[in-house]
Tab-separated table of C-alpha atoms in Angstrom:
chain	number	residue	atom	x	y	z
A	353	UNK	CA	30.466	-18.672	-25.048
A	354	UNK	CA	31.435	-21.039	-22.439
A	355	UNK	CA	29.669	-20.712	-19.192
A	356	UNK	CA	30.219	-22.049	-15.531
A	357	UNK	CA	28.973	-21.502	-11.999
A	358	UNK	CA	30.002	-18.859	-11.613
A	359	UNK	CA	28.825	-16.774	-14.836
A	360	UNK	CA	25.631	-14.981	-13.523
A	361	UNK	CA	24.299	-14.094	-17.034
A	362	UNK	CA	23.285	-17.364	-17.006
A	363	UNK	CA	20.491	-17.150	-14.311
A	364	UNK	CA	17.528	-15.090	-14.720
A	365	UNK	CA	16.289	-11.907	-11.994
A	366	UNK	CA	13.627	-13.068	-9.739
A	367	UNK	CA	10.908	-11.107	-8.755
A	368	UNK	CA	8.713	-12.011	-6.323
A	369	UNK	CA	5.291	-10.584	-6.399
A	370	UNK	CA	2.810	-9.870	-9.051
A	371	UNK	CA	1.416	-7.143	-8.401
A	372	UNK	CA	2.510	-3.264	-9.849
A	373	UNK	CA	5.482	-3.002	-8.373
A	374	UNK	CA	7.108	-6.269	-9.685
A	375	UNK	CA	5.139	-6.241	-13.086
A	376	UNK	CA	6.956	-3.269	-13.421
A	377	UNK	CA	10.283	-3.385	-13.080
A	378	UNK	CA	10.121	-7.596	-14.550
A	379	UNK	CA	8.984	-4.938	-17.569
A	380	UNK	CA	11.865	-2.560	-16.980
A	381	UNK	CA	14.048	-5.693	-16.767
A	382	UNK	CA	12.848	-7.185	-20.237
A	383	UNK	CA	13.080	-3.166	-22.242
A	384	UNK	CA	17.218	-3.892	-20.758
A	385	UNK	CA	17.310	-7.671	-22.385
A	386	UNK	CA	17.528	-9.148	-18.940
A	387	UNK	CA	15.309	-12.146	-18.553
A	388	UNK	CA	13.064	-11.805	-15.215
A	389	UNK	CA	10.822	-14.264	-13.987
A	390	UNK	CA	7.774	-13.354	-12.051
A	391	UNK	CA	7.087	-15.501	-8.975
A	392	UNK	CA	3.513	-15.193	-7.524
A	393	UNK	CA	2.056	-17.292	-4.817
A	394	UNK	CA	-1.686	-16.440	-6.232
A	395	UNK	CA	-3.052	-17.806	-9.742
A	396	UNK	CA	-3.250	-14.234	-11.229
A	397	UNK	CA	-1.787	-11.578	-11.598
A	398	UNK	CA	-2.846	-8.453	-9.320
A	399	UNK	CA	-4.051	-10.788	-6.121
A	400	UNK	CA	-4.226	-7.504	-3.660
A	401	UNK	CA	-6.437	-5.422	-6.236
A	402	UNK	CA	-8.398	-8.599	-7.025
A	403	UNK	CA	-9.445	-8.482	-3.176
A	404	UNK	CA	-10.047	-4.718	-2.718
A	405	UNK	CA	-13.251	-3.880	-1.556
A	406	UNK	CA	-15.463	-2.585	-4.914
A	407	UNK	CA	-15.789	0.806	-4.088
A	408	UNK	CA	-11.730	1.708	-4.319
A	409	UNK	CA	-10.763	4.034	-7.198
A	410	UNK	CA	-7.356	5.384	-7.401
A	411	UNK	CA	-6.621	8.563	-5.195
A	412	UNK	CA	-3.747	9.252	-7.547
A	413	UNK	CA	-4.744	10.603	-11.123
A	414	UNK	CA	-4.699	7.948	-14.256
A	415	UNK	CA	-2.461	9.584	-16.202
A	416	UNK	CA	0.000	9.718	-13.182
A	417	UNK	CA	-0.494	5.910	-12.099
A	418	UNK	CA	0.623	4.220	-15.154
A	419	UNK	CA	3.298	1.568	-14.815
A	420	UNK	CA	6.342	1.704	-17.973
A	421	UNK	CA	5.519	1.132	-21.167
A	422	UNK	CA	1.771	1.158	-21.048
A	423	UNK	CA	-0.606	3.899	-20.673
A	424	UNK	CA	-4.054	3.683	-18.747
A	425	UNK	CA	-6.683	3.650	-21.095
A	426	UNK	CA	-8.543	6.814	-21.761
A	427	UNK	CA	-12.085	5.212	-20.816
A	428	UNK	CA	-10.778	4.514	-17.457
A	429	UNK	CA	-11.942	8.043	-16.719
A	430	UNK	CA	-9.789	10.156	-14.396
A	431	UNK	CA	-9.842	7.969	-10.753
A	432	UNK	CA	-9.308	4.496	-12.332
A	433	UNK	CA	-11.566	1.914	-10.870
A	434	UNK	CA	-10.322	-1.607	-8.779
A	435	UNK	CA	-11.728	-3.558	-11.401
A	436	UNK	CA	-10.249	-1.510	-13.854
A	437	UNK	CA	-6.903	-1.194	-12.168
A	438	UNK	CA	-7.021	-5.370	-12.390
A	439	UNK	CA	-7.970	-4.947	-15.867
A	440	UNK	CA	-4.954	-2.865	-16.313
A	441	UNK	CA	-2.777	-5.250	-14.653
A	442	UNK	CA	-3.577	-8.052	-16.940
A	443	UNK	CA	-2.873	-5.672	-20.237
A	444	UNK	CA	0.542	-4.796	-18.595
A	445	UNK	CA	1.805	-8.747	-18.117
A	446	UNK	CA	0.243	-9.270	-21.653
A	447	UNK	CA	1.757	-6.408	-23.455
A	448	UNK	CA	5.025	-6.789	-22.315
A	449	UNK	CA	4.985	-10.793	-22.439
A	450	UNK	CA	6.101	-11.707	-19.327
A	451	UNK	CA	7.600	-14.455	-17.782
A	452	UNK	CA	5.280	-15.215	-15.571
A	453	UNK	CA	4.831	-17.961	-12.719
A	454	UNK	CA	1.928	-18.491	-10.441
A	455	UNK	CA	1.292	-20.608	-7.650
A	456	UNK	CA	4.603	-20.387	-6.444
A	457	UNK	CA	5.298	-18.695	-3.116
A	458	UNK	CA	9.069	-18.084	-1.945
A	459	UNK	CA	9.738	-19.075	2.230
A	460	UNK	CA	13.164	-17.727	2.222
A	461	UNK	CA	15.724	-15.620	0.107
A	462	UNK	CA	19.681	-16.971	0.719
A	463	UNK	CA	23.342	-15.210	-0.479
A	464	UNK	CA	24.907	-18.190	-2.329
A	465	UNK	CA	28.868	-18.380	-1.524
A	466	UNK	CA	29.387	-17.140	-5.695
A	467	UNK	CA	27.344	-14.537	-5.169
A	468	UNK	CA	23.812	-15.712	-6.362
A	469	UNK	CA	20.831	-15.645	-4.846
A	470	UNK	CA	19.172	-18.934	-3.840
A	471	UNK	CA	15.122	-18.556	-3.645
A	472	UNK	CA	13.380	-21.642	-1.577
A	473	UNK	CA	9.652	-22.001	-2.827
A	474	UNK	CA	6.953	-24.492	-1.952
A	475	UNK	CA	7.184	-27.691	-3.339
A	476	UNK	CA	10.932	-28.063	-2.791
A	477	UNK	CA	11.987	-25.596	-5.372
A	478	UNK	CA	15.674	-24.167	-5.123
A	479	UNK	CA	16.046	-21.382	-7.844
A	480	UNK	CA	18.894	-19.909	-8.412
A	481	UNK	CA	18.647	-16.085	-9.444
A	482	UNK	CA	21.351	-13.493	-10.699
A	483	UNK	CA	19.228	-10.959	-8.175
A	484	UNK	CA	15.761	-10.532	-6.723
A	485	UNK	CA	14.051	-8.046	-6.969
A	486	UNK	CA	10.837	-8.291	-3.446
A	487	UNK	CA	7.872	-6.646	-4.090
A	488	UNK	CA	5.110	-8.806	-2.230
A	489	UNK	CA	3.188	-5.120	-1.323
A	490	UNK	CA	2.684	-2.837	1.171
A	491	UNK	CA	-0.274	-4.510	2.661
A	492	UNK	CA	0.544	-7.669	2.915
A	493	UNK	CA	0.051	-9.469	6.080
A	494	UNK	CA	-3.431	-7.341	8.074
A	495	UNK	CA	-2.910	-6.504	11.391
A	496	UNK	CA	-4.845	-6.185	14.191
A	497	UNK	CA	-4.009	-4.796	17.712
A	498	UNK	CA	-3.432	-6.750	20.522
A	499	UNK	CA	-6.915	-5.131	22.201
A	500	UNK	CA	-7.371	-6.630	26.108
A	501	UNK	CA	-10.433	-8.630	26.406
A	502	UNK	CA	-11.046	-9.140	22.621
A	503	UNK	CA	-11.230	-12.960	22.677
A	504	UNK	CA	-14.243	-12.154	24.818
A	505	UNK	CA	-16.128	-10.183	22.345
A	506	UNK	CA	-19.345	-10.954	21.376
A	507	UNK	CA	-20.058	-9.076	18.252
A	508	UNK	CA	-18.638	-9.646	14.841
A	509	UNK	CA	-15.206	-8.516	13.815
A	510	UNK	CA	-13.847	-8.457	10.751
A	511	UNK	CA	-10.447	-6.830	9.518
A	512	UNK	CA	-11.063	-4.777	6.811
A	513	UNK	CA	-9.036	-6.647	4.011
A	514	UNK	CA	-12.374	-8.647	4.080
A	515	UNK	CA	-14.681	-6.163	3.359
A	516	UNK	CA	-16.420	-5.882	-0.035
A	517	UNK	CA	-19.501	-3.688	-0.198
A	518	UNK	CA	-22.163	-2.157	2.309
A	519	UNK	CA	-24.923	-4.803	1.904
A	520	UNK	CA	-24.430	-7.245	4.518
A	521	UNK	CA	-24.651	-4.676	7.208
A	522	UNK	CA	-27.461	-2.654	6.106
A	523	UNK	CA	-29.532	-1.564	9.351
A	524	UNK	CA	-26.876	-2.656	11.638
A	525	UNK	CA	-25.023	-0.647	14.101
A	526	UNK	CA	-21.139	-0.465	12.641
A	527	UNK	CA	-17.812	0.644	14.491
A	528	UNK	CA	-15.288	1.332	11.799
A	529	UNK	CA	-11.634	1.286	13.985
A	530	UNK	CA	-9.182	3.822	12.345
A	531	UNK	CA	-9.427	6.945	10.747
A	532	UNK	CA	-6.672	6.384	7.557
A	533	UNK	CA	-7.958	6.346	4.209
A	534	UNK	CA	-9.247	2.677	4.104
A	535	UNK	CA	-11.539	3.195	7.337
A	536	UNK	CA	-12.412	6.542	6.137
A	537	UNK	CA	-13.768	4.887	2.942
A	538	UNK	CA	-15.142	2.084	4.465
A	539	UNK	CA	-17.318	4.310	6.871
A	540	UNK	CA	-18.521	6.441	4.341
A	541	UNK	CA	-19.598	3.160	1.946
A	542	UNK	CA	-21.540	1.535	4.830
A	543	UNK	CA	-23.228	5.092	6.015
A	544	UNK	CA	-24.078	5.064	2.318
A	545	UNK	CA	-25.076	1.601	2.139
A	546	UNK	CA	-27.826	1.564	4.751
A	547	UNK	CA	-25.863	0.867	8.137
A	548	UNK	CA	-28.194	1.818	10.861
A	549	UNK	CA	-25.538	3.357	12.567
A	550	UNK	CA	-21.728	4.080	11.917
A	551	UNK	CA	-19.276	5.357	14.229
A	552	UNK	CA	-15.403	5.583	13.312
A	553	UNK	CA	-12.909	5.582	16.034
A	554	UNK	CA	-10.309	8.018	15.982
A	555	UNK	CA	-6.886	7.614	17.957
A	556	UNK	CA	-5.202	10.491	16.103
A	557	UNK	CA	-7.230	13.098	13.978
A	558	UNK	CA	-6.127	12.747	9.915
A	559	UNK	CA	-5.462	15.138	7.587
A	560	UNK	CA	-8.124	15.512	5.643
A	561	UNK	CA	-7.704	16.857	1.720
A	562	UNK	CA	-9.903	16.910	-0.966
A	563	UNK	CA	-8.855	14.943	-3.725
A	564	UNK	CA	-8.746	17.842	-6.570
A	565	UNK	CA	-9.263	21.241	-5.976
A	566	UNK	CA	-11.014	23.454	-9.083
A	567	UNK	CA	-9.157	20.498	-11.166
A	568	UNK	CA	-6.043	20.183	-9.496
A	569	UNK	CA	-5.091	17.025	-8.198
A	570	UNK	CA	-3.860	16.779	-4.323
A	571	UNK	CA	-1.248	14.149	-6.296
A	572	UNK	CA	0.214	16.996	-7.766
A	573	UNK	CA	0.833	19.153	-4.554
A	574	UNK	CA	2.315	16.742	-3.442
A	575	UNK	CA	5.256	15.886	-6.136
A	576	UNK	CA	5.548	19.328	-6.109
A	577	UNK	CA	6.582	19.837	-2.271
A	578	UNK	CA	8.022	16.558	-1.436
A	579	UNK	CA	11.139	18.118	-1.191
A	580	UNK	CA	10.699	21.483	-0.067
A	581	UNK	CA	11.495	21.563	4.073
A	582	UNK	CA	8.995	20.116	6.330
A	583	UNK	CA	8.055	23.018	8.083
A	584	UNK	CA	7.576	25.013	5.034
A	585	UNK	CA	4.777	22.054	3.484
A	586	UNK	CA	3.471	22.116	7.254
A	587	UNK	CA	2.701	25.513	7.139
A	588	UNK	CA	0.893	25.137	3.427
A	589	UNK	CA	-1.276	22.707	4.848
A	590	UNK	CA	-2.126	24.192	7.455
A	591	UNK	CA	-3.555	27.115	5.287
A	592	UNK	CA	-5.111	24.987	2.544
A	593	UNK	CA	-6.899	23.185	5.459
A	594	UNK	CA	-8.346	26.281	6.517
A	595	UNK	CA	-9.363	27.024	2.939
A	596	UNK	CA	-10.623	23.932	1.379
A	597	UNK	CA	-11.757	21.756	4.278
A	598	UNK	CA	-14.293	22.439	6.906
A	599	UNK	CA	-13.689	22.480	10.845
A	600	UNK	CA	-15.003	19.603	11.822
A	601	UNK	CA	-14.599	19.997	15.481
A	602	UNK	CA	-18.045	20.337	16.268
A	603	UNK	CA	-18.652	16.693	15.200
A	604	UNK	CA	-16.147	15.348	17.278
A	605	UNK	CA	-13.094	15.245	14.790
A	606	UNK	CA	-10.699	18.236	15.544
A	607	UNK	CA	-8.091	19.582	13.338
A	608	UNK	CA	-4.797	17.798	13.663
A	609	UNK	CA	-2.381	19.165	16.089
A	610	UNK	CA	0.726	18.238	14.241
A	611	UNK	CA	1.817	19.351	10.310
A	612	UNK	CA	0.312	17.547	7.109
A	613	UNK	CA	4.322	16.968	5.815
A	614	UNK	CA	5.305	16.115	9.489
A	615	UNK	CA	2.926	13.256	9.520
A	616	UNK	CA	4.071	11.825	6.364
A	617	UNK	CA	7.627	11.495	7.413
A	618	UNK	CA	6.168	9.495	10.208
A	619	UNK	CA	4.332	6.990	7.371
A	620	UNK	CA	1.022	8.574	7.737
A	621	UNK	CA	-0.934	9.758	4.709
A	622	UNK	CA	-2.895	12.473	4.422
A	623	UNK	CA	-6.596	11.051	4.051
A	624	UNK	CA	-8.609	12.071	1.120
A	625	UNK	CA	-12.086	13.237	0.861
A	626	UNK	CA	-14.369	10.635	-0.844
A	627	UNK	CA	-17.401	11.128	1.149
A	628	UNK	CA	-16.348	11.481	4.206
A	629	UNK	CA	-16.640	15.250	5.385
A	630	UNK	CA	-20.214	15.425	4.407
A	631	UNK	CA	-21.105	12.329	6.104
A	632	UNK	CA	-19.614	13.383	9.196
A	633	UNK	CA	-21.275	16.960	8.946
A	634	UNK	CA	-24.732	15.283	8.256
A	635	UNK	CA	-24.486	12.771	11.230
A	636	UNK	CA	-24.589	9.776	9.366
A	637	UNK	CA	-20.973	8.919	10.392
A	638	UNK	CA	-19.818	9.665	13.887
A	639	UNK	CA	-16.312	9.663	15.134
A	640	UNK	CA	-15.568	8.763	18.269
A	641	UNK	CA	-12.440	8.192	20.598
A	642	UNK	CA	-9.940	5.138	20.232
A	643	UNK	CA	-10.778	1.698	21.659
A	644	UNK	CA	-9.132	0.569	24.147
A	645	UNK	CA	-10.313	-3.113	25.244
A	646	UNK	CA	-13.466	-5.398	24.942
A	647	UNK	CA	-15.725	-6.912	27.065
A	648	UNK	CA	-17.677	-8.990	26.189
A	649	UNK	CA	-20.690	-7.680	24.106
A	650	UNK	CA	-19.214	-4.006	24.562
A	651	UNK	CA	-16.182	-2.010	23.236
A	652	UNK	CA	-14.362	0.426	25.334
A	653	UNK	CA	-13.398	3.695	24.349
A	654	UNK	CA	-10.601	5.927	25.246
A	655	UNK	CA	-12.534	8.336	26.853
A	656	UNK	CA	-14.196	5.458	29.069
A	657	UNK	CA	-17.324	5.374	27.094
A	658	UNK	CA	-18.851	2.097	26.311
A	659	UNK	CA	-20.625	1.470	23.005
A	660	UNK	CA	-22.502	-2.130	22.118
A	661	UNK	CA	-22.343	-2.355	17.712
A	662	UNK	CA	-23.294	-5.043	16.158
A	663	UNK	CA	-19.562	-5.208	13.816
A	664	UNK	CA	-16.371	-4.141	14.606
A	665	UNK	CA	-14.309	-3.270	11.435
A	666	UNK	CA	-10.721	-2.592	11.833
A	667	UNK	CA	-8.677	-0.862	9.966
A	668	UNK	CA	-6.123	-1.358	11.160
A	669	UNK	CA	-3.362	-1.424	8.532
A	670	UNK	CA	-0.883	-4.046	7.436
A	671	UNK	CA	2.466	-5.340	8.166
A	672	UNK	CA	4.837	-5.551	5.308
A	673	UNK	CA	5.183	-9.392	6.016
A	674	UNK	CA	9.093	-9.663	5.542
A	675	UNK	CA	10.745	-11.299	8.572
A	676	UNK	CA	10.390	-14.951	7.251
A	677	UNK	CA	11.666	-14.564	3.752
A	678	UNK	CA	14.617	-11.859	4.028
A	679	UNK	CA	14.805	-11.038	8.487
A	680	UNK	CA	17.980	-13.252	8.738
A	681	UNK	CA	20.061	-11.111	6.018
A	682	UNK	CA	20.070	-8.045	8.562
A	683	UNK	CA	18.125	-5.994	5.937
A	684	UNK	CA	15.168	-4.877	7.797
A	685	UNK	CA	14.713	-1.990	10.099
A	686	UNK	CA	12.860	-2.556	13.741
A	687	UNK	CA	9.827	-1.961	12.154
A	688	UNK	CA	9.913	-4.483	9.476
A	689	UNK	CA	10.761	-2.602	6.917
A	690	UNK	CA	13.477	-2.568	3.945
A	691	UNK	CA	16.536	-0.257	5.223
A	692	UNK	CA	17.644	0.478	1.609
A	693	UNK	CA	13.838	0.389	-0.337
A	694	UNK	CA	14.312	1.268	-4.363
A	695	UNK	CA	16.933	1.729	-6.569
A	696	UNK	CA	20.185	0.345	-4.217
A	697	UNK	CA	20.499	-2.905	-2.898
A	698	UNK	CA	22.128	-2.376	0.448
A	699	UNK	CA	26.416	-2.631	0.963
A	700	UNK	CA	25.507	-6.031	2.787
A	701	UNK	CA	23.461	-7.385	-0.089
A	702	UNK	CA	24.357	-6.868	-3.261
A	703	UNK	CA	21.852	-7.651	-5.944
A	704	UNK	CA	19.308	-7.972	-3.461
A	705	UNK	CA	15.978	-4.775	-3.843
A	706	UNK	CA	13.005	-4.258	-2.708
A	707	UNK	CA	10.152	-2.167	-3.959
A	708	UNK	CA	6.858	-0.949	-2.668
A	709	UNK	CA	7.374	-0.746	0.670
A	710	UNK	CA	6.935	3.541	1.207
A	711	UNK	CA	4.151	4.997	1.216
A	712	UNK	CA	5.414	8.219	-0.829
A	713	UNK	CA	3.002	11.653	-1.050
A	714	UNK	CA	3.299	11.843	-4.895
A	715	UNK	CA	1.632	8.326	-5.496
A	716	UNK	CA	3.191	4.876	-4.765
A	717	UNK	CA	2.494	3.951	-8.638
A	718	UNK	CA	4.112	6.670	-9.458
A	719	UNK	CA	7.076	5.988	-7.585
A	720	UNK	CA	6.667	1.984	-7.940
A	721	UNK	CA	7.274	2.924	-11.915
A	722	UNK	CA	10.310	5.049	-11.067
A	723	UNK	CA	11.688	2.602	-9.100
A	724	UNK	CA	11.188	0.090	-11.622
A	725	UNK	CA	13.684	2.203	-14.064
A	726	UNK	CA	16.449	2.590	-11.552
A	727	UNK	CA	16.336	-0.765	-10.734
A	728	UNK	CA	16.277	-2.408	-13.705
A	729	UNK	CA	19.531	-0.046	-15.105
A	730	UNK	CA	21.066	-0.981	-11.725
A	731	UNK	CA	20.801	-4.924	-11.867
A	732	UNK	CA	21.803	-4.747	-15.754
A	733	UNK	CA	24.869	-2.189	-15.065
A	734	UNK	CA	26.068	-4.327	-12.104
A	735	UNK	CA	25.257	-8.070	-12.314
A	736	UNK	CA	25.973	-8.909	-15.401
């Protein structure tokens, strides 16, 4: 066959990121005989899981986290492990031979005037891809609030991407900032590991559910109502609260005031129970109100309380990181997020998908592998 320019078989999909998502569908891609290449600014694959901090297990079941083509080992146990999730990782790029690139990070995605995509990468690379496929993760750049008076804070602060394990603060007095599930985790790990003193500021109360229930995993619930009406799931929750979780009121963390499924729609996840209710109802975690500014030596709460800990940890979430490599295509929503995320490129941009970026109430494995599928049958029906 004679080729030119303009024949797009030619040039392979690029997907950039090496973590689940973009293993996954470079696997889905490979199953459909379309060469991908995996571009990944780190030297392995996995980076994010690599940095977790140890005591992260899955809150979504193993048998309902594996990526396509490649079950989770059965020794894994039920809530796989981070190092075991990396371990996974690894087996997945192996198994499914890869094409696999590391140390290369893409700046900027372009539309070529044929129709290509042109992807520039440090050291002066220009590639030229059929598609791309973005999947650099959901936490990908940490953020941390614009807080008045912080550059005047005396203490230690850390963001919580950096934390490992409980040991360096053992008998210190710790103020974990944000209730999701990372800073619920992270509070109940140090009040485990031998902080003196942990407090966990709380700007809106969670959701709290327990991860199973008599076997049944919350994962399931919810794939089972994600799309049953949102008033319907608000009202579930609202009962299963009052069955499986305790008021914690007394303690200083009330029940929320708006619906379990409401809150999702708004991008916040229910927060599950590792440790967390009985270390508030035995004291040795304490929530307290939002902060609202520094000074100095002192953080100051909401409620106009002052508190002095030694470390501030704030988790605070991430942004998705995606105005330098794709803002200028008009692809993004104001909050810096994919308009069209999974399966469909959007009209503007054919050939052009993104994956990873929701934050879904059946699993984001889950639905990182299902996206994978659709994706990969969409790029091989349409850009050949």
């Amino acid at each position: 066959m004679v080729t030119t320019s303009h024949d797009h078989s030619v040039h392979p999909v690029y997907v950039i990121g090496g973590g689940p998502g973009g293993l996954a569908a470079a696997a889905a891609l490979r199953t459909r005989g379309v060469r991908a290449v995996v571009l990944e600014k780190s030297e392995a694959v996995g980076a994010s899981w690599r940095g977790h901090y140890d005591r992260l297990r899955l809150h979504t079941t193993r048998r309902l986290s594996a990526l396509p083509g490649l079950p989770m080992p059965r020794s894994f146990g039920r809530w796989v492990a981070r190092a075991d999730m990396v371990r996974y990782l690894e087996q997945y790029a192996e198994a499914h031979e890869l094409e696999f690139v590391t140390g290369v990070e893409v700046d900027r995605v372009e539309r070529a005037d044929d129709g290509t995509w042109l992807l520039h990468a440090t050291g002066g690379r220009r590639l030229t891809g059929r598609a791309v496929v973005v999947a650099t993760g959901y936490n990908h750049t940490p953020r941390l609030p614009d807080w008045p008076g912080l550059e005047t804070y005396e203490g230690e602060l850390l963001h919580a991407s950096t934390y490992r394990e409980p040991s360096p603060y053992a008998g210190k007095d710790v103020l974990v900032v944000g209730a999701g599930n990372t800073g619920a985790e992270l509070a109940a790990d140090l009040a485990e590991g031998g902080a003196a003193r942990v407090r966990l500021a709380v700007r809106t109360a969670p959701h709290l559910v327990r991860r199973s229930t008599a076997g049944w995993p919350a994962q399931r619930t919810g794939i089972l109502v994600r799309r049953l009406p949102v008033p319907l799931v608000d009202r579930a929750g609202r009962l299963l609260a009052r069955v499986s979780v305790p008021d914690l009121t007394a303690h200083g963390l009330p029940r929320p005031e708006t619906g379990l499924y409401s809150r999702v729609r708004e991008g916040a996840i229910p927060v599950q129970d590792v440790g967390l209710i009985d270390a508030i109802r035995s004291g040795r975690v304490e929530p307290v109100a939002a902060v609202e500014s520094f000074d100095g030596g002192k953080v100051v709460l909401a409620d106009g309380s002052t508190i002095t800990p030694d470390t501030v940890i704030a988790a605070t979430g991430y942004r998705r990181g995606l105005e330098p490599l794709v803002g200028h295509l008009d692809v993004l929503d104001d909050r810096g997020h994919p308009r069209t995320p999974g399966p469909r490129p959007h009209p503007h941009t054919p050939g052009l998908y993104f994956t990873g970026y929701t934050n879904p109430i059946s699993g984001m494995l889950r639905e990182l592998a299902r996206d994978a599928e659709h994706i990969a049958k969409h790029i091989a029906r349409h850009t050949a």
